[in-house]
Short mmCIF file of C-alpha atoms and ligand atoms in Angstrom, two decimals:
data_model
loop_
_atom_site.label_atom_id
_atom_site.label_comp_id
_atom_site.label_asym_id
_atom_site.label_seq_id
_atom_site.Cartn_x
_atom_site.Cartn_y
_atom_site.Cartn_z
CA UNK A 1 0.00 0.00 0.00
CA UNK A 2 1.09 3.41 -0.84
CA UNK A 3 0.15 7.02 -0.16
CA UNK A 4 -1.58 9.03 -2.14
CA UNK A 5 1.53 11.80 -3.28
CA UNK A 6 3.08 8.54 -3.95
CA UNK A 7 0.26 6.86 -6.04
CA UNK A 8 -0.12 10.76 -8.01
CA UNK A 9 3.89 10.78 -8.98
CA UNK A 10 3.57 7.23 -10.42
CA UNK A 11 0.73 8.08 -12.26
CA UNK A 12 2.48 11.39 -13.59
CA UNK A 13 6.10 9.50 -14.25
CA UNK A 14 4.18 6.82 -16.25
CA UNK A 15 2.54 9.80 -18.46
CA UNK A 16 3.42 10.81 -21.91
CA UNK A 17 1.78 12.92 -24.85
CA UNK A 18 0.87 10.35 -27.20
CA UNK A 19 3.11 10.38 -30.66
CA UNK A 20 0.43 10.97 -33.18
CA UNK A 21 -1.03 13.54 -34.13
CA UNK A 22 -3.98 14.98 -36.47
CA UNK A 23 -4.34 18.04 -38.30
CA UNK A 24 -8.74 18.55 -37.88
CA UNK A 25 -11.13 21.69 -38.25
CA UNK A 26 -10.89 23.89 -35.68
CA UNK A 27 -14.55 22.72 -35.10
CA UNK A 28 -13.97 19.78 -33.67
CA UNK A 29 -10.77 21.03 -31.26
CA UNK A 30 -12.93 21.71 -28.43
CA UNK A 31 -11.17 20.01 -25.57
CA UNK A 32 -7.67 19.33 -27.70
CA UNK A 33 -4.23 19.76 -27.31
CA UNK A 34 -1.97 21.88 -29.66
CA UNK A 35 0.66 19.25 -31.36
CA UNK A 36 2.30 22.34 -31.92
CA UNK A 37 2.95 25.85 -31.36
CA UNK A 38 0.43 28.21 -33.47
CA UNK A 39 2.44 30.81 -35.18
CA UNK A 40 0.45 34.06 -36.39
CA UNK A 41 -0.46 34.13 -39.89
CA UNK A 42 -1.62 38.41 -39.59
CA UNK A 43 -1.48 40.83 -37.14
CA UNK A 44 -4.34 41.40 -34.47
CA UNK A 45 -5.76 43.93 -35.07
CA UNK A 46 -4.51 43.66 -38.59
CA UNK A 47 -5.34 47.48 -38.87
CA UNK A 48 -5.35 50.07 -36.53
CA UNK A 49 -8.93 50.75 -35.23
CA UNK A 50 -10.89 52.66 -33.41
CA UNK A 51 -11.78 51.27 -29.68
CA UNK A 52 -14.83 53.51 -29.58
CA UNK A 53 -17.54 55.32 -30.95
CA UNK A 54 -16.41 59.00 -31.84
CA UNK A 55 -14.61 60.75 -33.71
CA UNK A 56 -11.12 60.67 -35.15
CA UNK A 57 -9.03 63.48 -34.64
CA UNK A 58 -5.76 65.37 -36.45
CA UNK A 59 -4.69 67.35 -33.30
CA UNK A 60 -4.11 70.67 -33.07
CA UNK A 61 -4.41 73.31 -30.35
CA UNK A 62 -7.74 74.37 -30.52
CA UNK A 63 -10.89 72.26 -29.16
CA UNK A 64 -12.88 72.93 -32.27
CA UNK A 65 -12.37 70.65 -35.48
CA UNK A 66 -14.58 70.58 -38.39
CA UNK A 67 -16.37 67.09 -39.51
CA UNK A 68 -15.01 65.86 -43.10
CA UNK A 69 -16.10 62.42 -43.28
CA UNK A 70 -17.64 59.34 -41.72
CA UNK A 71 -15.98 55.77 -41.58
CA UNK A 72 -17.88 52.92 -39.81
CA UNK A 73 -16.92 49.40 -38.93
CA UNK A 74 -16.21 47.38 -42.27
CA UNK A 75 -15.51 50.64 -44.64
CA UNK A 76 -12.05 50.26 -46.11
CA UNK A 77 -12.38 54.57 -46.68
CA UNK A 78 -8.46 56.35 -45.89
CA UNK A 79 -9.69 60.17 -45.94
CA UNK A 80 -6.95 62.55 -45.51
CA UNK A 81 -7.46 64.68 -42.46
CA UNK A 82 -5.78 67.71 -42.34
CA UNK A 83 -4.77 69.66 -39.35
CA UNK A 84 -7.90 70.38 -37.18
CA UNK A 85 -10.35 68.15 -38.77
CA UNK A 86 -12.04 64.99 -37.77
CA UNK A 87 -14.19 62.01 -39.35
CA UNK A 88 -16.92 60.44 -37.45
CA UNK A 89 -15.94 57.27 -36.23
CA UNK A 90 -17.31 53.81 -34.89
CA UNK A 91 -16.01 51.10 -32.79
CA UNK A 92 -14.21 48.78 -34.45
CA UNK A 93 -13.69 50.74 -37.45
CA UNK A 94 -10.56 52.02 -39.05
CA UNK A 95 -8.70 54.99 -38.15
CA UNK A 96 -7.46 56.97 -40.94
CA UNK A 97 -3.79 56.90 -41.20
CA UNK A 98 -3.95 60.82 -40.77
CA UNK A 99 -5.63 60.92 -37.73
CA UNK A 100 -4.00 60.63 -34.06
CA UNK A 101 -6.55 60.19 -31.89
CA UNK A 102 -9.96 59.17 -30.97
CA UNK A 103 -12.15 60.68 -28.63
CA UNK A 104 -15.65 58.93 -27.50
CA UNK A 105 -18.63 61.04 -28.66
CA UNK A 106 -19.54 61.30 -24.92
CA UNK A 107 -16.82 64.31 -24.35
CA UNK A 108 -17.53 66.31 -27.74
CA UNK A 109 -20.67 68.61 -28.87
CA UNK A 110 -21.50 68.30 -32.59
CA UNK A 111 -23.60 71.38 -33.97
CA UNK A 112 -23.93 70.18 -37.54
CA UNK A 113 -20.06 69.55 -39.10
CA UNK A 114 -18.90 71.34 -36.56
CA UNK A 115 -17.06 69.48 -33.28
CA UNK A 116 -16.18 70.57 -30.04
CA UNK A 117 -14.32 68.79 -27.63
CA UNK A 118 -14.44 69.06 -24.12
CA UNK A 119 -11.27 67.05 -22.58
CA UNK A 120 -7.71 67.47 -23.75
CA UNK A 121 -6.79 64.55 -25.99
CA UNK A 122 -3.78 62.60 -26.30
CA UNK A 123 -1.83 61.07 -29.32
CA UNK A 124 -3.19 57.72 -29.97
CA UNK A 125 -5.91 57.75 -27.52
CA UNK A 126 -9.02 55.24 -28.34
CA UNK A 127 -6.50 53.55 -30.88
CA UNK A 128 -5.59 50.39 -31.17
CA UNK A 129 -2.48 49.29 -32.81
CA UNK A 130 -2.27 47.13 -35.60
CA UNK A 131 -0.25 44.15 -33.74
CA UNK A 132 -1.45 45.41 -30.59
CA UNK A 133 -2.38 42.17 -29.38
CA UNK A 134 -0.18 39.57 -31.75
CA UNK A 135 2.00 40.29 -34.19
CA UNK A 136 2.45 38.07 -37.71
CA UNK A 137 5.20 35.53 -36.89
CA UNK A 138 4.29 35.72 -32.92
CA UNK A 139 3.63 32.47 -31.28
CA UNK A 140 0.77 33.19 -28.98
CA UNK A 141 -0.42 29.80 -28.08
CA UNK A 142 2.39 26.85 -26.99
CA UNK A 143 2.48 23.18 -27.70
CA UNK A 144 -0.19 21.53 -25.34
CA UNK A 145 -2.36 24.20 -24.89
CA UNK A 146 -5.67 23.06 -24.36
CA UNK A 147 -8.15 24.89 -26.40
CA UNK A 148 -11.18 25.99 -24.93
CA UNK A 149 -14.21 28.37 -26.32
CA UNK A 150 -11.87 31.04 -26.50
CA UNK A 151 -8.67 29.43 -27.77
CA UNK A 152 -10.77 28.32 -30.83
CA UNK A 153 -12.30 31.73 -31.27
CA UNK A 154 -8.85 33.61 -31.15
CA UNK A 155 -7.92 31.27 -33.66
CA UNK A 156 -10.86 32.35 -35.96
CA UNK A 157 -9.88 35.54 -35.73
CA UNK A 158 -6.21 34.62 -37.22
CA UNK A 159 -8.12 33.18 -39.96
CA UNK A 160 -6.80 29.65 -38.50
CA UNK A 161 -9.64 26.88 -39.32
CA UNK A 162 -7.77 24.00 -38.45
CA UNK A 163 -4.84 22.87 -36.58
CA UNK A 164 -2.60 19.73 -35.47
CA UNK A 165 -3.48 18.30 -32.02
CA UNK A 166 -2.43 15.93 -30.16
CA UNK A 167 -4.74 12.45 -30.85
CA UNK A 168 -7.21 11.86 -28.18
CA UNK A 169 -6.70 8.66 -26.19
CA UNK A 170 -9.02 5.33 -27.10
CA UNK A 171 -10.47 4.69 -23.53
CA UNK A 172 -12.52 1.51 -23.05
CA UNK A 173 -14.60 0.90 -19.75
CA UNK A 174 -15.30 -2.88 -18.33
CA UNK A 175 -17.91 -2.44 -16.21
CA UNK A 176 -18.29 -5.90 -13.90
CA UNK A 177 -20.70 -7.11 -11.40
CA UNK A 178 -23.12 -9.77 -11.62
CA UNK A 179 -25.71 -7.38 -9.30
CA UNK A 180 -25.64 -4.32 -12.01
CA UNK A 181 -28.77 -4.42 -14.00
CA UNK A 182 -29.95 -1.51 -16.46
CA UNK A 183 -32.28 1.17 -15.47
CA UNK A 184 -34.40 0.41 -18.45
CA UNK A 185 -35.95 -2.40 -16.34
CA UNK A 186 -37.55 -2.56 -12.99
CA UNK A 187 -35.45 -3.40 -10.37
CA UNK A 188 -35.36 -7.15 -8.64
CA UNK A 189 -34.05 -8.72 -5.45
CA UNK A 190 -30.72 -8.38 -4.74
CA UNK A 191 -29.85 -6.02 -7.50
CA UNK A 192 -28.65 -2.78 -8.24
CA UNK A 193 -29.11 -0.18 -11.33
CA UNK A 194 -25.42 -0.22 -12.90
CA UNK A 195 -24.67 3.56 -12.74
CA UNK A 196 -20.44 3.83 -13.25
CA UNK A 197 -21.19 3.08 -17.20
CA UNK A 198 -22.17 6.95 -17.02
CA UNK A 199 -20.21 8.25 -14.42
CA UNK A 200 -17.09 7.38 -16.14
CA UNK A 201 -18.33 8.04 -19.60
CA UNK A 202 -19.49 11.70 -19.27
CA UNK A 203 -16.26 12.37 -17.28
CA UNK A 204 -14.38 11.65 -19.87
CA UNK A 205 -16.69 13.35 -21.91
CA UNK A 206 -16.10 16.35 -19.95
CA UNK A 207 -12.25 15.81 -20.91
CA UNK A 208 -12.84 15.89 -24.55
CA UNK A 209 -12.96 12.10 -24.99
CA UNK A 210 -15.03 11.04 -27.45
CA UNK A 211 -13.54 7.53 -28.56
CA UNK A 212 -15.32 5.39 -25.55
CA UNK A 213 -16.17 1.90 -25.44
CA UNK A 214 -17.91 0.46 -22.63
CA UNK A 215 -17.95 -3.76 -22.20
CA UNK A 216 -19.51 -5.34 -19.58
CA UNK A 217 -18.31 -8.52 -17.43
CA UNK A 218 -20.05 -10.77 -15.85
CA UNK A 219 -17.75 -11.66 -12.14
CA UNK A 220 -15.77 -14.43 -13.24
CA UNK A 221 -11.94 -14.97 -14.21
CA UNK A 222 -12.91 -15.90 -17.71
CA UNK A 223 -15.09 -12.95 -18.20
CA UNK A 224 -12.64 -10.65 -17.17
CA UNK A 225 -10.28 -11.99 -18.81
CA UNK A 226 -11.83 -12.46 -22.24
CA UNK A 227 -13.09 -8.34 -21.66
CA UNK A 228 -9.59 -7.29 -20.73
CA UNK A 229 -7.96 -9.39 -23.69
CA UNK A 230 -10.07 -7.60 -25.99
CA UNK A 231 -9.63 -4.06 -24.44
CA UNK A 232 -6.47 -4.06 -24.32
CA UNK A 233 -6.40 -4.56 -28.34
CA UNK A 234 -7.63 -1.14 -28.81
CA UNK A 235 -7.52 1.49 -25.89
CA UNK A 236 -4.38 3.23 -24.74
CA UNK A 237 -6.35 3.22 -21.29
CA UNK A 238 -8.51 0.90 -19.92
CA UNK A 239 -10.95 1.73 -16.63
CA UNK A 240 -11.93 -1.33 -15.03
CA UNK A 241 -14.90 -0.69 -12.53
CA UNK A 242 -15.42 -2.90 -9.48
CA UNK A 243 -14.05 -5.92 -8.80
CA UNK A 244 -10.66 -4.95 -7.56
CA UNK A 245 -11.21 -5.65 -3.91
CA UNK A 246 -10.41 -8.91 -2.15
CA UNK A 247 -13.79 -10.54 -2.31
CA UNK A 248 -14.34 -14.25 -3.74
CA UNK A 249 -15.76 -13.12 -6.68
CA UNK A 250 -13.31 -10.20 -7.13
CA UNK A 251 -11.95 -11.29 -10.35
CA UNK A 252 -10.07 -8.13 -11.90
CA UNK A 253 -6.65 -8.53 -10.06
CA UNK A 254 -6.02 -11.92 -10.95
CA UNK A 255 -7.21 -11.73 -14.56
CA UNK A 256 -4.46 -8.24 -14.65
CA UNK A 257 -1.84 -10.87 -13.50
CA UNK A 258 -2.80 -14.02 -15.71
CA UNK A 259 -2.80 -11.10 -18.77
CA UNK A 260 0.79 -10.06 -17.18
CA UNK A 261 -0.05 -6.67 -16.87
CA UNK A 262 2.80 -4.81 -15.01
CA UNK A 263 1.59 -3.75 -11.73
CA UNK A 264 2.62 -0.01 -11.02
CA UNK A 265 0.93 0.37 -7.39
CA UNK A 266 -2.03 -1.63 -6.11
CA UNK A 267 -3.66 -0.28 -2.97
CA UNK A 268 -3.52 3.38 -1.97
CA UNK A 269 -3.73 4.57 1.74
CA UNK A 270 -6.63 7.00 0.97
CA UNK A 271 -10.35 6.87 1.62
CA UNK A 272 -12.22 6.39 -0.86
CA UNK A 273 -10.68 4.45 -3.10
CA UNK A 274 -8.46 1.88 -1.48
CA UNK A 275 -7.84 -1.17 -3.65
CA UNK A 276 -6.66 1.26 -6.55
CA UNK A 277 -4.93 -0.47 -9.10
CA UNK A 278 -2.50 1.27 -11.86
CA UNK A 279 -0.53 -0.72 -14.63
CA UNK A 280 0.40 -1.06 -18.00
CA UNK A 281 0.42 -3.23 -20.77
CA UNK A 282 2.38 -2.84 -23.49
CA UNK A 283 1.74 0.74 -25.17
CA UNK A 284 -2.07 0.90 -22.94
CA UNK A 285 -2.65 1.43 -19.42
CA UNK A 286 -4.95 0.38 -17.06
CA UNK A 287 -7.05 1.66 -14.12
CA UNK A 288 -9.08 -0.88 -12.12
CA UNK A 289 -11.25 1.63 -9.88
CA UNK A 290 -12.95 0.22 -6.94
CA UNK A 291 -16.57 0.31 -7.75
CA UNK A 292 -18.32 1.88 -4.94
CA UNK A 293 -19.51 4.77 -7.61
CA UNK A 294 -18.16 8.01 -4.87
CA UNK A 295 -14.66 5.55 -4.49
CA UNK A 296 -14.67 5.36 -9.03
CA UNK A 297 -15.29 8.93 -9.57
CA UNK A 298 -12.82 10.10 -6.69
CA UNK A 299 -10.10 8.08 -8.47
CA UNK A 300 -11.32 9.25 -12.09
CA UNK A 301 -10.67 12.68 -10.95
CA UNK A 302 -7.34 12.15 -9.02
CA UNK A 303 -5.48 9.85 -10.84
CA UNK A 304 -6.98 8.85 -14.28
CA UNK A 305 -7.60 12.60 -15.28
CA UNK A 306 -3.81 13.81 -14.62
CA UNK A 307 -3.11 10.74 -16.77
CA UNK A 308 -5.51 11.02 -19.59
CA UNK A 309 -4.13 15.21 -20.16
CA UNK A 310 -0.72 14.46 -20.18
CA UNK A 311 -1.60 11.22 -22.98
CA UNK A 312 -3.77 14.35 -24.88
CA UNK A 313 -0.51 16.41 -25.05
CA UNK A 314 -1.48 18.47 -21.59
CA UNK A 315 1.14 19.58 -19.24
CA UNK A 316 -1.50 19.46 -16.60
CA UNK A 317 -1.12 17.88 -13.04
CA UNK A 318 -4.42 17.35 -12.33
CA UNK A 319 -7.28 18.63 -10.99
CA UNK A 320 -6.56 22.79 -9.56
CA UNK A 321 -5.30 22.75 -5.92
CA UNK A 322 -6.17 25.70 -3.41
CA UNK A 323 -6.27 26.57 -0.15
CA UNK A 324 -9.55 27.57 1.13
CA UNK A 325 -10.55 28.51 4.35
CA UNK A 326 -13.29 25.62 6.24
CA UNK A 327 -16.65 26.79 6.89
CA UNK A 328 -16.91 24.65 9.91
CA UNK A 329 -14.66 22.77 12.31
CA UNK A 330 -13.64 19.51 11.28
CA UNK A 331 -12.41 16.87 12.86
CA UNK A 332 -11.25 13.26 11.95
CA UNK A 333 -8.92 9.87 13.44
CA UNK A 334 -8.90 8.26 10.04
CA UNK A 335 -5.13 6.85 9.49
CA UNK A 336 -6.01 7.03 6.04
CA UNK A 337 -5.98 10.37 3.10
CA UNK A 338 -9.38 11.71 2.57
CA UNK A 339 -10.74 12.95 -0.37
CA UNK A 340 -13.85 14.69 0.77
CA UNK A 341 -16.82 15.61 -1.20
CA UNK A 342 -17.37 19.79 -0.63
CA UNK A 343 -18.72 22.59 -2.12
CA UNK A 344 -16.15 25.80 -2.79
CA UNK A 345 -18.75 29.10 -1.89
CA UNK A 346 -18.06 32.34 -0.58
CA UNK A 347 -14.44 31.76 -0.24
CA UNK A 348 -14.91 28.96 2.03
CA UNK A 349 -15.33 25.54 1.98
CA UNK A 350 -17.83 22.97 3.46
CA UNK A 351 -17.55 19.60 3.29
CA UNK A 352 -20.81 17.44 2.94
CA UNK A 353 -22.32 15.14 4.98
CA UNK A 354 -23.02 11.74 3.60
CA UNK A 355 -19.47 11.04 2.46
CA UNK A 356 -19.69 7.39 2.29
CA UNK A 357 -17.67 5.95 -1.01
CA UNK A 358 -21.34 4.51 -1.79
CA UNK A 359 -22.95 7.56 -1.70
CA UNK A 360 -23.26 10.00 -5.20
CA UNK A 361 -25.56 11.75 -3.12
CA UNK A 362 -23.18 14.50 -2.31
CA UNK A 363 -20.81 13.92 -5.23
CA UNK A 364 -24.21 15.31 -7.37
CA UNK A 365 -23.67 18.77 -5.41
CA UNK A 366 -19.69 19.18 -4.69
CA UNK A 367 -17.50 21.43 -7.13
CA UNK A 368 -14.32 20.35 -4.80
CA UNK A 369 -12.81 17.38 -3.13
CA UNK A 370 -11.24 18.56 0.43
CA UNK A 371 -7.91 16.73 0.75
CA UNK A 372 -6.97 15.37 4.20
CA UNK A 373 -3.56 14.18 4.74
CA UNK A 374 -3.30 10.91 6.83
CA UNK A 375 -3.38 10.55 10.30
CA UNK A 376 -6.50 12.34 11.05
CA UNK A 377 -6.78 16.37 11.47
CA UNK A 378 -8.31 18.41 14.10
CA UNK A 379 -9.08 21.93 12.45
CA UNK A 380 -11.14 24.84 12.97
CA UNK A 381 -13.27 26.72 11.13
CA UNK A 382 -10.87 29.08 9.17
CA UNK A 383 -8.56 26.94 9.17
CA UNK A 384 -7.19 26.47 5.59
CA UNK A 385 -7.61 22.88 3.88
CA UNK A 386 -6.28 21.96 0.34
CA UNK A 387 -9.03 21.87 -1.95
CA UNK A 388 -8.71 20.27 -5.49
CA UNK A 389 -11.53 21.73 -7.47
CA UNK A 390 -13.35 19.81 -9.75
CA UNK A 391 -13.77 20.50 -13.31
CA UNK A 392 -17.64 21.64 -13.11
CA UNK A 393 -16.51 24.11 -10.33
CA UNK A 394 -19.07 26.51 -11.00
CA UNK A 395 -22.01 25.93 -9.08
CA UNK A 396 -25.54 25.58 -10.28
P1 AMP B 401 -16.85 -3.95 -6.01
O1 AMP B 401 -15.75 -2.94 -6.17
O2 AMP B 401 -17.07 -4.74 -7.26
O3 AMP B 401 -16.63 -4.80 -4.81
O4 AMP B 401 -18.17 -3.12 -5.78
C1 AMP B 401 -18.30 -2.32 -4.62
C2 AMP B 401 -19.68 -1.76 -4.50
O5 AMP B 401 -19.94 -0.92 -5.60
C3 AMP B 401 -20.77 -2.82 -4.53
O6 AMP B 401 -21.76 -2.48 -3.60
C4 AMP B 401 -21.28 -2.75 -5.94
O7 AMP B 401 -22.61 -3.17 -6.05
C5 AMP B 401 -21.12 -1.30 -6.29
N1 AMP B 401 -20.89 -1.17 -7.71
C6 AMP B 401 -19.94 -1.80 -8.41
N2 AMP B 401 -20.01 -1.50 -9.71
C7 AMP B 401 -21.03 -0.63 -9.84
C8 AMP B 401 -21.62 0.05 -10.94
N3 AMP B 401 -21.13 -0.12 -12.20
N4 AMP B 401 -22.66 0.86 -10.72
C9 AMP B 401 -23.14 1.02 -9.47
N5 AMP B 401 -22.63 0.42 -8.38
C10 AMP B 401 -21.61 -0.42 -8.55
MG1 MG B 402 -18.16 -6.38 -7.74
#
């Protein structure tokens, strides 16, 4: 058994971007790591343009100017301005190249094409710079950036529509237990809807994973054996849920060994989320997560995650870590690392109450996991706790 820094570091060591990589619409980058720095193709802005709406100025002494013209957004018009006269200008539109400065319409007084300003102006005021925010040949955005909304929009507006990422990793899920039955049917004695098949799915959904499989075993050795065999054919990670433990009909450990899968750590002195196993076989990894669905999703987020971004080209650690003042005393004698379910609000923390690794009850409403070293803690309220926030931290 291992601690948890130690189980994390394994995890990270073992990590690598994978080799290949694909050169898509930006479209479908949402999620995706850059293969490759993006160099600028243009200059942004590409012109220099007016940052409000106003007019444009050629300075001189006086606060009275005389109205020549009118450019708005999209006109590709280059009046020449001569000393003491001004266009009419609109956000976003371009400033003639003989005018120095802007001024918002707010400070002036128009009486037909005549202007009068009321605040001293300066040289280049309201202007921005062609360049101003990336110059052609710049490389604004490194290799392994992850693009978001915005990194695909501030590619648009290079005129980018596609770029080479990293390839996203082939995960396949083996979901065993002979008690797991679909929700499509009513329940009967002894069993239990099978609810990990989404838990782990729309995780990795949230990651940007799209190339999922999900198999189902039935708990024997053959089973899981036979699922593995053909997992490992495919995915560069496979998440095995349940089955892990030491139970009689806890087939996943000894199928990993007959398949001689290398064992990186097995066991983890944390709670939830014991029986943790990590390993590798050949080019593919493998996760078997303890299947209590609180002790699965726990281990998703602190060890498969960190894994699955560095494999998508992601310098990434992991989940965020902060401190954050408790909202409450807290006390515990557990020997082991908790990973506590909490919600992050105010600038404080609270952790939940029904914490048990059964119980998705307050997973549903957490945006953080409060991390308690072992040996047990007594703190109070104020006291700061390290808080690893989950991905959805924004609360509904
Ligand atoms: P195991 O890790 O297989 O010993 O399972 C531990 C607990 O988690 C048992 O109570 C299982 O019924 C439950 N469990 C395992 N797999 C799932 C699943 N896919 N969905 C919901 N609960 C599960
Ligand atoms: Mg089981």
């Amino acid at each position: 058994m291992i601690a948890v820094e130690e189980a994390l570091a394994l995890v990270l060591d073992n990590s690598f971007p994978l080799k290949e990589t694909e050169i898509i619409p930006i479209n479908q980058c949402l999620n995706r790591n850059l293969a490759k720095a993006v160099e600028a193709p243009i200059d942004l802005p590409s012109f220099r343009l007016s940052s409000m709406d106003g007019y444009a100025l050629c300075l001189h002494q006086s606060n009275s100017y005389s109205i020549v013209y009118e450019v708005k957004a999209g006109d590709a018009a280059n009046p020449s301005l001569k000393i003491g006269e001004c266009v009419r200008i609109f956000t976003g539109a371009v400033v003639p190249d003989s005018a120095d400065a802007v001024i918002m319409q707010e400070k002036t007084i128009r009486k037909e094409d005549q202007l009068t300003i009321e605040t001293p102006v300066n040289k280049g005021q309201n202007i921005r710079l062609a360049g101003s925010q990336v110059q052609k040949g710049d490389f604004p955005l490194e290799k392994g950036q992850v693009l978001q909304a915005s990194g695909l929009a501030f590619l648009k507006s290079l005129g980018i529509s596609e770029v080479e990422v990293v390839r996203s990793p082939k995960v396949t899920i083996i979901i065993t237990g002979n008690e797991l039955m679909p929700s499509s049917e009513p329940l009967t004695r002894g069993k239990i809807y099978e609810s990990n098949s989404i838990l782990l799915q729309a995780a990795l959904h949230q990651q940007g994973i799209e190339n999922q499989l999900v198999s189902f075993a039935e708990d024997s050795l053959k089973a899981t054996i036979s699922a593995l065999k053909k997992a490992f054919l495919s995915a560069d990670v496979v998440l095995v849920s349940g089955g892990i433990s030491v139970g009689d009909y806890d087939f996943v450990k000894q199928a990993l060994k007959e398949l001689e899968v290398k064992e990186i750590f097995y066991k983890v002195r944390q709670r939830p989320g014991k029986p943790l196993f990590f390993g590798k076989k050949d080019q593919g990894f493998v996760f078997a997560l303890p299947g209590n669905p609180a002790s699965t999703l726990s281990c998703f987020y602190v060890y498969v995650l960190p894994l699955i971004a560095r494999l998508k080209g992601s310098k990434s650690d992991g989940l965020i870590r902060a401190s954050i003042p408790l909202a409450h005393d807290f006390s515990s004698e557990e020997p082991r690392a908790l990973f506590l379910k909490a919600t992050v609000q105010n600038q404080n923390v609270s952790i939940l109450d029904r914490q048990h690794s059964s119980m998705l009850v307050s997973f549903a409403k957490a945006n953080a996991l409060v991390y308690i070293p072992e040996q047990g803690v007594r703190l109070k309220k104020g006291a700061l706790v390290e808080t690893l926030l989950l991905p959805n931290t924004i609360l509904t």
